[in-house]
PDB file of C-alpha atoms in Angstrom:
ATOM      1  CA  MET A   1       0.175   0.179  -0.078  1.00 59.00           C
ATOM      2  CA  ILE A   2       1.514   3.427  -1.266  1.00 63.00           C
ATOM      3  CA  HIS A   3       0.120   6.953  -0.066  1.00 61.00           C
ATOM      4  CA  ILE A   4       1.093   9.757  -2.367  1.00 68.00           C
ATOM      5  CA  ASN A   5      -0.562  12.508  -0.958  1.00 81.00           C
ATOM      6  CA  LYS A   6      -4.336  12.634  -1.954  1.00 90.00           C
ATOM      7  CA  LEU A   7      -4.440   9.397  -3.175  1.00 94.00           C
ATOM      8  CA  LYS A   8      -3.282   5.465  -1.648  1.00 93.00           C
ATOM      9  CA  VAL A   9      -2.527   3.266  -4.203  1.00 94.00           C
ATOM     10  CA  ASN A  10      -3.321  -0.631  -3.682  1.00 93.00           C
ATOM     11  CA  LYS A  11      -1.811  -3.584  -6.312  1.00 94.00           C
ATOM     12  CA  LEU A  12      -3.308  -6.465  -7.479  1.00 94.00           C
ATOM     13  CA  GLY A  13      -1.033  -8.195 -10.121  1.00 93.00           C
ATOM     14  CA  ASN A  14      -1.106  -5.667 -12.746  1.00 94.00           C
ATOM     15  CA  VAL A  15      -4.176  -4.087 -11.726  1.00 96.00           C
ATOM     16  CA  TYR A  16      -3.414  -0.710  -9.500  1.00 96.00           C
ATOM     17  CA  VAL A  17      -6.299   0.760  -7.145  1.00 96.00           C
ATOM     18  CA  TYR A  18      -6.127   4.670  -6.527  1.00 96.00           C
ATOM     19  CA  THR A  19      -8.300   5.519  -3.420  1.00 95.00           C
ATOM     20  CA  GLU A  20      -8.934   9.247  -3.226  1.00 93.00           C
ATOM     21  CA  LEU A  21      -8.603  10.118   0.459  1.00 90.00           C
ATOM     22  CA  ILE A  22      -9.974  13.800   0.972  1.00 86.00           C
ATOM     23  CA  SER A  23     -13.651  13.678  -0.101  1.00 82.00           C
ATOM     24  CA  GLY A  24     -15.357  11.040   2.802  1.00 77.00           C
ATOM     25  CA  PHE A  25     -16.610   9.052  -0.229  1.00 83.00           C
ATOM     26  CA  PHE A  26     -13.380   7.252  -0.930  1.00 89.00           C
ATOM     27  CA  ASN A  27     -13.677   6.815  -4.879  1.00 92.00           C
ATOM     28  CA  ASN A  28     -11.556   4.193  -6.326  1.00 93.00           C
ATOM     29  CA  ILE A  29     -10.216   4.343  -9.913  1.00 92.00           C
ATOM     30  CA  SER A  30      -8.389   1.326 -11.595  1.00 95.00           C
ATOM     31  CA  VAL A  31      -5.292   1.000 -13.962  1.00 94.00           C
ATOM     32  CA  ILE A  32      -4.938  -2.343 -15.906  1.00 91.00           C
ATOM     33  CA  ASP A  33      -1.489  -2.248 -16.840  1.00 91.00           C
ATOM     34  CA  ASP A  34      -1.261  -4.399 -19.544  1.00 89.00           C
ATOM     35  CA  GLU A  35      -0.998  -4.885 -23.457  1.00 84.00           C
ATOM     36  CA  GLU A  36      -2.425  -1.169 -23.054  1.00 92.00           C
ATOM     37  CA  LEU A  37      -2.782   1.397 -20.027  1.00 95.00           C
ATOM     38  CA  ILE A  38      -6.554   0.888 -19.256  1.00 97.00           C
ATOM     39  CA  LEU A  39      -8.305   3.453 -16.866  1.00 98.00           C
ATOM     40  CA  ILE A  40     -11.314   2.138 -15.013  1.00 98.00           C
ATOM     41  CA  ASP A  41     -13.236   5.511 -14.129  1.00 98.00           C
ATOM     42  CA  THR A  42     -12.375   9.193 -13.229  1.00 97.00           C
ATOM     43  CA  PHE A  43     -12.053  11.174 -10.365  1.00 96.00           C
ATOM     44  CA  LYS A  44     -14.168  14.569 -10.386  1.00 94.00           C
ATOM     45  CA  THR A  45     -11.755  17.103  -9.544  1.00 94.00           C
ATOM     46  CA  ARG A  46      -8.855  18.680 -11.422  1.00 95.00           C
ATOM     47  CA  GLU A  47      -6.496  17.973  -8.385  1.00 94.00           C
ATOM     48  CA  LEU A  48      -7.126  14.537  -7.740  1.00 95.00           C
ATOM     49  CA  MET A  49      -6.921  13.919 -11.827  1.00 96.00           C
ATOM     50  CA  GLU A  50      -3.222  15.668 -11.442  1.00 94.00           C
ATOM     51  CA  GLU A  51      -2.363  14.208  -8.878  1.00 94.00           C
ATOM     52  CA  LEU A  52      -3.182  10.615 -10.490  1.00 95.00           C
ATOM     53  CA  MET A  53      -1.993  11.069 -13.873  1.00 94.00           C
ATOM     54  CA  GLU A  54       1.317  12.596 -12.556  1.00 93.00           C
ATOM     55  CA  ASN A  55       1.436   9.014 -10.360  1.00 93.00           C
ATOM     56  CA  ILE A  56       0.729   7.018 -13.859  1.00 94.00           C
ATOM     57  CA  SER A  57       3.300   8.979 -16.185  1.00 92.00           C
ATOM     58  CA  ASP A  58       6.145   8.241 -13.016  1.00 92.00           C
ATOM     59  CA  THR A  59       4.994   4.734 -12.542  1.00 93.00           C
ATOM     60  CA  PHE A  60       4.332   3.041 -16.072  1.00 93.00           C
ATOM     61  CA  ASN A  61       5.822   5.806 -18.365  1.00 89.00           C
ATOM     62  CA  ARG A  62       3.332   5.730 -20.857  1.00 91.00           C
ATOM     63  CA  SER A  63      -0.391   7.352 -21.420  1.00 92.00           C
ATOM     64  CA  VAL A  64      -3.505   6.113 -20.852  1.00 96.00           C
ATOM     65  CA  SER A  65      -5.217   4.660 -23.964  1.00 96.00           C
ATOM     66  CA  LYS A  66      -8.608   3.170 -22.939  1.00 97.00           C
ATOM     67  CA  ILE A  67     -10.994   4.799 -20.289  1.00 98.00           C
ATOM     68  CA  ILE A  68     -13.973   2.484 -19.294  1.00 98.00           C
ATOM     69  CA  TYR A  69     -17.051   4.132 -17.551  1.00 98.00           C
ATOM     70  CA  THR A  70     -18.592   2.134 -15.253  1.00 97.00           C
ATOM     71  CA  HIS A  71     -21.542   4.139 -15.157  1.00 96.00           C
ATOM     72  CA  TRP A  72     -22.506   8.087 -16.498  1.00 95.00           C
ATOM     73  CA  HIS A  73     -22.534   9.801 -12.601  1.00 94.00           C
ATOM     74  CA  ILE A  74     -19.768  12.440 -12.676  1.00 94.00           C
ATOM     75  CA  ASP A  75     -17.887  11.502 -10.080  1.00 94.00           C
ATOM     76  CA  HIS A  76     -16.925   8.429 -12.529  1.00 96.00           C
ATOM     77  CA  THR A  77     -16.674  10.347 -15.507  1.00 97.00           C
ATOM     78  CA  LEU A  78     -15.888  14.275 -15.136  1.00 97.00           C
ATOM     79  CA  GLY A  79     -12.241  13.757 -15.048  1.00 97.00           C
ATOM     80  CA  SER A  80     -12.098  12.644 -18.390  1.00 98.00           C
ATOM     81  CA  HIS A  81     -12.232  16.084 -19.431  1.00 97.00           C
ATOM     82  CA  PHE A  82      -8.570  16.331 -17.961  1.00 96.00           C
ATOM     83  CA  ILE A  83      -7.315  13.537 -20.166  1.00 96.00           C
ATOM     84  CA  SER A  84      -6.283  13.713 -24.134  1.00 93.00           C
ATOM     85  CA  ASN A  85      -6.380  10.989 -26.692  1.00 92.00           C
ATOM     86  CA  ALA A  86      -7.560   8.413 -24.864  1.00 96.00           C
ATOM     87  CA  SER A  87     -10.785   6.520 -26.495  1.00 98.00           C
ATOM     88  CA  ILE A  88     -13.753   5.782 -24.136  1.00 98.00           C
ATOM     89  CA  ILE A  89     -16.196   2.888 -23.660  1.00 98.00           C
ATOM     90  CA  SER A  90     -19.359   2.337 -22.145  1.00 98.00           C
ATOM     91  CA  THR A  91     -22.552   0.701 -22.605  1.00 98.00           C
ATOM     92  CA  ASN A  92     -24.826   2.381 -25.336  1.00 96.00           C
ATOM     93  CA  TYR A  93     -27.100   3.961 -22.513  1.00 95.00           C
ATOM     94  CA  THR A  94     -24.192   5.944 -20.759  1.00 97.00           C
ATOM     95  CA  ASN A  95     -24.224   8.803 -23.548  1.00 97.00           C
ATOM     96  CA  LYS A  96     -27.971   9.135 -23.285  1.00 94.00           C
ATOM     97  CA  TYR A  97     -27.630  10.054 -19.971  1.00 94.00           C
ATOM     98  CA  LEU A  98     -24.497  12.103 -19.936  1.00 96.00           C
ATOM     99  CA  GLU A  99     -26.377  14.075 -23.004  1.00 96.00           C
ATOM    100  CA  LYS A 100     -29.106  14.758 -20.797  1.00 93.00           C
ATOM    101  CA  PHE A 101     -27.019  15.885 -17.841  1.00 94.00           C
ATOM    102  CA  ILE A 102     -24.975  17.972 -20.083  1.00 96.00           C
ATOM    103  CA  SER A 103     -28.511  19.755 -20.999  1.00 95.00           C
ATOM    104  CA  ASN A 104     -30.502  19.980 -18.030  1.00 92.00           C
ATOM    105  CA  ASP A 105     -27.507  19.851 -14.831  1.00 92.00           C
ATOM    106  CA  LEU A 106     -24.284  20.696 -15.392  1.00 95.00           C
ATOM    107  CA  GLU A 107     -24.713  24.525 -15.170  1.00 95.00           C
ATOM    108  CA  ARG A 108     -26.334  24.086 -11.920  1.00 93.00           C
ATOM    109  CA  LEU A 109     -23.713  22.125 -10.648  1.00 92.00           C
ATOM    110  CA  VAL A 110     -20.908  24.258 -12.100  1.00 95.00           C
ATOM    111  CA  ASN A 111     -23.072  27.284 -10.334  1.00 95.00           C
ATOM    112  CA  ARG A 112     -22.987  25.809  -6.944  1.00 93.00           C
ATOM    113  CA  GLY A 113     -19.686  25.334  -7.259  1.00 93.00           C
ATOM    114  CA  ILE A 114     -19.595  21.470  -7.013  1.00 91.00           C
ATOM    115  CA  ILE A 115     -18.082  21.353 -10.908  1.00 94.00           C
ATOM    116  CA  GLU A 116     -15.032  23.436 -12.082  1.00 94.00           C
ATOM    117  CA  ASN A 117     -16.084  25.781 -14.535  1.00 95.00           C
ATOM    118  CA  GLY A 118     -15.601  24.814 -18.351  1.00 95.00           C
ATOM    119  CA  ALA A 119     -15.133  20.863 -17.225  1.00 96.00           C
ATOM    120  CA  LYS A 120     -17.767  18.394 -18.503  1.00 96.00           C
ATOM    121  CA  PRO A 121     -17.466  14.780 -18.917  1.00 97.00           C
ATOM    122  CA  LYS A 122     -16.806  13.475 -22.643  1.00 98.00           C
ATOM    123  CA  LEU A 123     -18.987  11.126 -24.244  1.00 98.00           C
ATOM    124  CA  SER A 124     -17.733   7.732 -24.879  1.00 98.00           C
ATOM    125  CA  ASP A 125     -16.462   6.775 -28.805  1.00 96.00           C
ATOM    126  CA  VAL A 126     -17.439   2.866 -28.024  1.00 98.00           C
ATOM    127  CA  GLU A 127     -20.903   1.693 -27.267  1.00 98.00           C
ATOM    128  CA  PHE A 128     -21.738  -1.624 -26.591  1.00 98.00           C
ATOM    129  CA  GLU A 129     -25.080  -3.540 -25.895  1.00 96.00           C
ATOM    130  CA  ASP A 130     -24.128  -6.441 -23.779  1.00 97.00           C
ATOM    131  CA  ILE A 131     -20.766  -7.768 -23.853  1.00 98.00           C
ATOM    132  CA  TYR A 132     -17.262  -6.157 -25.178  1.00 98.00           C
ATOM    133  CA  ASN A 133     -13.704  -7.558 -25.343  1.00 98.00           C
ATOM    134  CA  ILE A 134     -10.525  -6.259 -25.419  1.00 96.00           C
ATOM    135  CA  GLU A 135      -7.609  -8.497 -26.277  1.00 94.00           C
ATOM    136  CA  LEU A 136      -4.488  -8.515 -24.169  1.00 93.00           C
ATOM    137  CA  SER A 137      -1.369  -9.800 -23.968  1.00 87.00           C
ATOM    138  CA  LYS A 138      -0.745 -13.398 -23.800  1.00 87.00           C
ATOM    139  CA  GLY A 139      -4.186 -14.815 -24.477  1.00 89.00           C
ATOM    140  CA  LYS A 140      -5.816 -12.622 -21.912  1.00 91.00           C
ATOM    141  CA  LYS A 141      -8.464 -10.080 -22.389  1.00 93.00           C
ATOM    142  CA  LEU A 142     -10.763  -7.746 -20.519  1.00 96.00           C
ATOM    143  CA  VAL A 143     -14.492  -8.839 -20.312  1.00 98.00           C
ATOM    144  CA  ILE A 144     -16.820  -5.839 -19.969  1.00 98.00           C
ATOM    145  CA  LYS A 145     -20.601  -6.627 -18.929  1.00 98.00           C
ATOM    146  CA  HIS A 146     -23.602  -4.443 -18.973  1.00 98.00           C
ATOM    147  CA  LEU A 147     -25.079  -5.380 -15.567  1.00 96.00           C
ATOM    148  CA  PRO A 148     -28.087  -2.902 -14.583  1.00 93.00           C
ATOM    149  CA  GLY A 149     -27.712  -2.351 -10.941  1.00 90.00           C
ATOM    150  CA  HIS A 150     -26.490   1.013  -9.244  1.00 89.00           C
ATOM    151  CA  THR A 151     -27.746   2.892 -12.624  1.00 91.00           C
ATOM    152  CA  TYR A 152     -29.242   1.089 -15.385  1.00 92.00           C
ATOM    153  CA  ASP A 153     -26.235   2.009 -17.704  1.00 94.00           C
ATOM    154  CA  SER A 154     -23.833   0.192 -15.179  1.00 95.00           C
ATOM    155  CA  LEU A 155     -21.043  -2.384 -16.295  1.00 98.00           C
ATOM    156  CA  VAL A 156     -18.500  -4.664 -14.625  1.00 98.00           C
ATOM    157  CA  VAL A 157     -15.324  -5.377 -16.009  1.00 98.00           C
ATOM    158  CA  PHE A 158     -13.712  -9.140 -15.506  1.00 98.00           C
ATOM    159  CA  TYR A 159      -9.908  -9.107 -15.799  1.00 96.00           C
ATOM    160  CA  GLU A 160      -8.222 -12.541 -14.737  1.00 95.00           C
ATOM    161  CA  ASP A 161      -9.316 -13.236 -10.912  1.00 96.00           C
ATOM    162  CA  ILE A 162     -10.758  -9.436 -10.191  1.00 97.00           C
ATOM    163  CA  LEU A 163     -14.261  -8.275 -10.823  1.00 97.00           C
ATOM    164  CA  ILE A 164     -14.614  -4.086 -11.250  1.00 97.00           C
ATOM    165  CA  VAL A 165     -18.018  -3.783 -10.240  1.00 97.00           C
ATOM    166  CA  GLY A 166     -18.653   0.743  -9.899  1.00 96.00           C
ATOM    167  CA  ASP A 167     -21.186   1.348  -7.617  1.00 93.00           C
ATOM    168  CA  THR A 168     -23.030  -1.857  -7.792  1.00 92.00           C
ATOM    169  CA  LEU A 169     -21.237  -2.711  -4.850  1.00 93.00           C
ATOM    170  CA  LEU A 170     -19.654  -0.500  -1.764  1.00 91.00           C
ATOM    171  CA  GLY A 171     -17.023  -0.745   0.367  1.00 90.00           C
ATOM    172  CA  ASN A 172     -18.088  -0.025   4.254  1.00 85.00           C
ATOM    173  CA  GLU A 173     -16.563   3.230   4.022  1.00 82.00           C
ATOM    174  CA  VAL A 174     -19.214   4.311   2.497  1.00 78.00           C
ATOM    175  CA  ASP A 175     -22.547   5.196   4.358  1.00 68.00           C
ATOM    176  CA  VAL A 176     -24.832   5.118   1.760  1.00 62.00           C
ATOM    177  CA  PHE A 177     -25.883   2.600  -0.391  1.00 55.00           C
ATOM    178  CA  LYS A 178     -27.968   4.245  -3.398  1.00 56.00           C
ATOM    179  CA  PRO A 179     -28.039   7.865  -3.816  1.00 49.00           C
ATOM    180  CA  PRO A 180     -30.999   9.565  -4.384  1.00 44.00           C
ATOM    181  CA  VAL A 181     -32.293   9.026  -8.181  1.00 50.00           C
ATOM    182  CA  ILE A 182     -30.945  11.344 -10.681  1.00 57.00           C
ATOM    183  CA  PRO A 183     -33.366  12.252 -13.271  1.00 57.00           C
ATOM    184  CA  PRO A 184     -31.839  10.647 -16.008  1.00 62.00           C
ATOM    185  CA  ASP A 185     -31.958   7.116 -13.933  1.00 69.00           C
ATOM    186  CA  ALA A 186     -35.105   7.575 -13.151  1.00 62.00           C
ATOM    187  CA  PRO A 187     -36.825   5.492 -16.176  1.00 62.00           C
ATOM    188  CA  LEU A 188     -34.952   2.594 -16.128  1.00 67.00           C
ATOM    189  CA  SER A 189     -33.022   1.981 -12.648  1.00 67.00           C
ATOM    190  CA  LYS A 190     -34.874  -0.508 -10.336  1.00 71.00           C
ATOM    191  CA  GLU A 191     -34.052  -2.012  -6.865  1.00 76.00           C
ATOM    192  CA  GLU A 192     -35.081  -5.489  -8.791  1.00 83.00           C
ATOM    193  CA  HIS A 193     -31.446  -5.029 -11.049  1.00 86.00           C
ATOM    194  CA  LEU A 194     -29.930  -4.293  -8.291  1.00 87.00           C
ATOM    195  CA  GLU A 195     -30.673  -7.448  -6.448  1.00 89.00           C
ATOM    196  CA  THR A 196     -29.777  -9.272  -9.761  1.00 92.00           C
ATOM    197  CA  ALA A 197     -26.444  -7.737 -10.144  1.00 94.00           C
ATOM    198  CA  ILE A 198     -25.513  -9.089  -6.566  1.00 93.00           C
ATOM    199  CA  GLU A 199     -26.334 -12.061  -7.184  1.00 95.00           C
ATOM    200  CA  PHE A 200     -24.511 -12.275 -10.674  1.00 97.00           C
ATOM    201  CA  ILE A 201     -21.504 -11.160  -8.930  1.00 96.00           C
ATOM    202  CA  ASN A 202     -22.007 -13.282  -5.835  1.00 96.00           C
ATOM    203  CA  ASN A 203     -22.138 -16.338  -8.278  1.00 96.00           C
ATOM    204  CA  SER A 204     -18.940 -15.048 -10.464  1.00 96.00           C
ATOM    205  CA  ASN A 205     -15.849 -17.165 -10.442  1.00 95.00           C
ATOM    206  CA  VAL A 206     -13.637 -14.263  -9.205  1.00 97.00           C
ATOM    207  CA  VAL A 207     -11.444 -13.882  -6.081  1.00 96.00           C
ATOM    208  CA  HIS A 208     -10.825  -9.928  -5.801  1.00 96.00           C
ATOM    209  CA  ILE A 209     -13.441  -7.615  -6.180  1.00 97.00           C
ATOM    210  CA  ILE A 210     -13.285  -3.795  -6.491  1.00 97.00           C
ATOM    211  CA  THR A 211     -16.051  -1.404  -5.640  1.00 96.00           C
ATOM    212  CA  GLY A 212     -16.345   2.150  -6.976  1.00 94.00           C
ATOM    213  CA  HIS A 213     -15.891   3.490  -3.109  1.00 93.00           C
ATOM    214  CA  GLY A 214     -14.425   2.066  -0.174  1.00 92.00           C
ATOM    215  CA  TYR A 215     -11.301  -0.157   0.433  1.00 90.00           C
ATOM    216  CA  MET A 216     -11.369  -4.138  -0.708  1.00 90.00           C
ATOM    217  CA  LEU A 217     -12.918  -6.474   1.423  1.00 92.00           C
ATOM    218  CA  PRO A 218     -12.913 -10.361   1.201  1.00 94.00           C
ATOM    219  CA  LYS A 219     -15.503 -11.314  -1.809  1.00 95.00           C
ATOM    220  CA  ILE A 220     -18.030 -12.944   0.565  1.00 94.00           C
ATOM    221  CA  GLU A 221     -17.717 -10.090   3.576  1.00 95.00           C
ATOM    222  CA  LEU A 222     -18.479  -7.662   1.121  1.00 95.00           C
ATOM    223  CA  ILE A 223     -20.996  -9.727  -1.146  1.00 94.00           C
ATOM    224  CA  GLN A 224     -23.180 -10.153   2.769  1.00 94.00           C
ATOM    225  CA  SER A 225     -22.555  -6.193   4.063  1.00 90.00           C
ATOM    226  CA  ASN A 226     -24.370  -4.945   1.062  1.00 90.00           C
ATOM    227  CA  LEU A 227     -27.231  -7.290   0.906  1.00 89.00           C
ATOM    228  CA  ASN A 228     -27.882  -6.636   4.560  1.00 87.00           C
ATOM    229  CA  ARG A 229     -27.729  -2.536   2.780  1.00 82.00           C
ATOM    230  CA  LEU A 230     -29.975  -3.734   0.140  1.00 81.00           C
ATOM    231  CA  LYS A 231     -32.310  -5.207   2.935  1.00 79.00           C
ATOM    232  CA  ASN A 232     -32.705  -1.935   4.502  1.00 74.00           C
ATOM    233  CA  ILE A 233     -33.746   0.330   1.451  1.00 66.00           C
ATOM    234  CA  VAL A 234     -36.497  -2.174  -0.084  1.00 58.00           C
TER     235      VAL A 234
END
């Protein structure tokens, strides 16, 4: 475990997990170092993104080639504004939600000081419906699956024995389970999707699970903790 100012870094094989330490929400960004350098989600603020990208440059001596959005929410997508020359991958619902957010809500959040003036999340370049594969070195591949849960556009990422799940599961440090539904989510996002997603994750043949917020826990403990939270909100 390495601390670098506002970020903490954990390493699982070729996956580096950066956890921010200043907001109280413990956002996690994953960097996969394989055939390409792939970033899964982004931080929201310029200062966190600058520290992240500086550390990535120092650690890997190359640039991020791809960004994967686990879902459209701005604490996972806004940092794309501060990255150049990376293609962005998402489900085919994410751009629709981002476009609605940019049209209807971005200016209000800029005026409230929640978002830096001039910053906005980039739309994805590559959209998929169900499953998208990225071929990597030595026959390995990244498998990205659309899995409605936290939001309808949510996805999960399989890499070796690791599963990256965005906000469909949360670590114990985060004292909310699912935030109030943001308008673009409302028509399609349902609690039943969350139940199905947790069951799918529980049945997945993986060893490590990386959540969108909070520190890593053993799989059984993480699943049970989130099931207990789910019971309290349905």
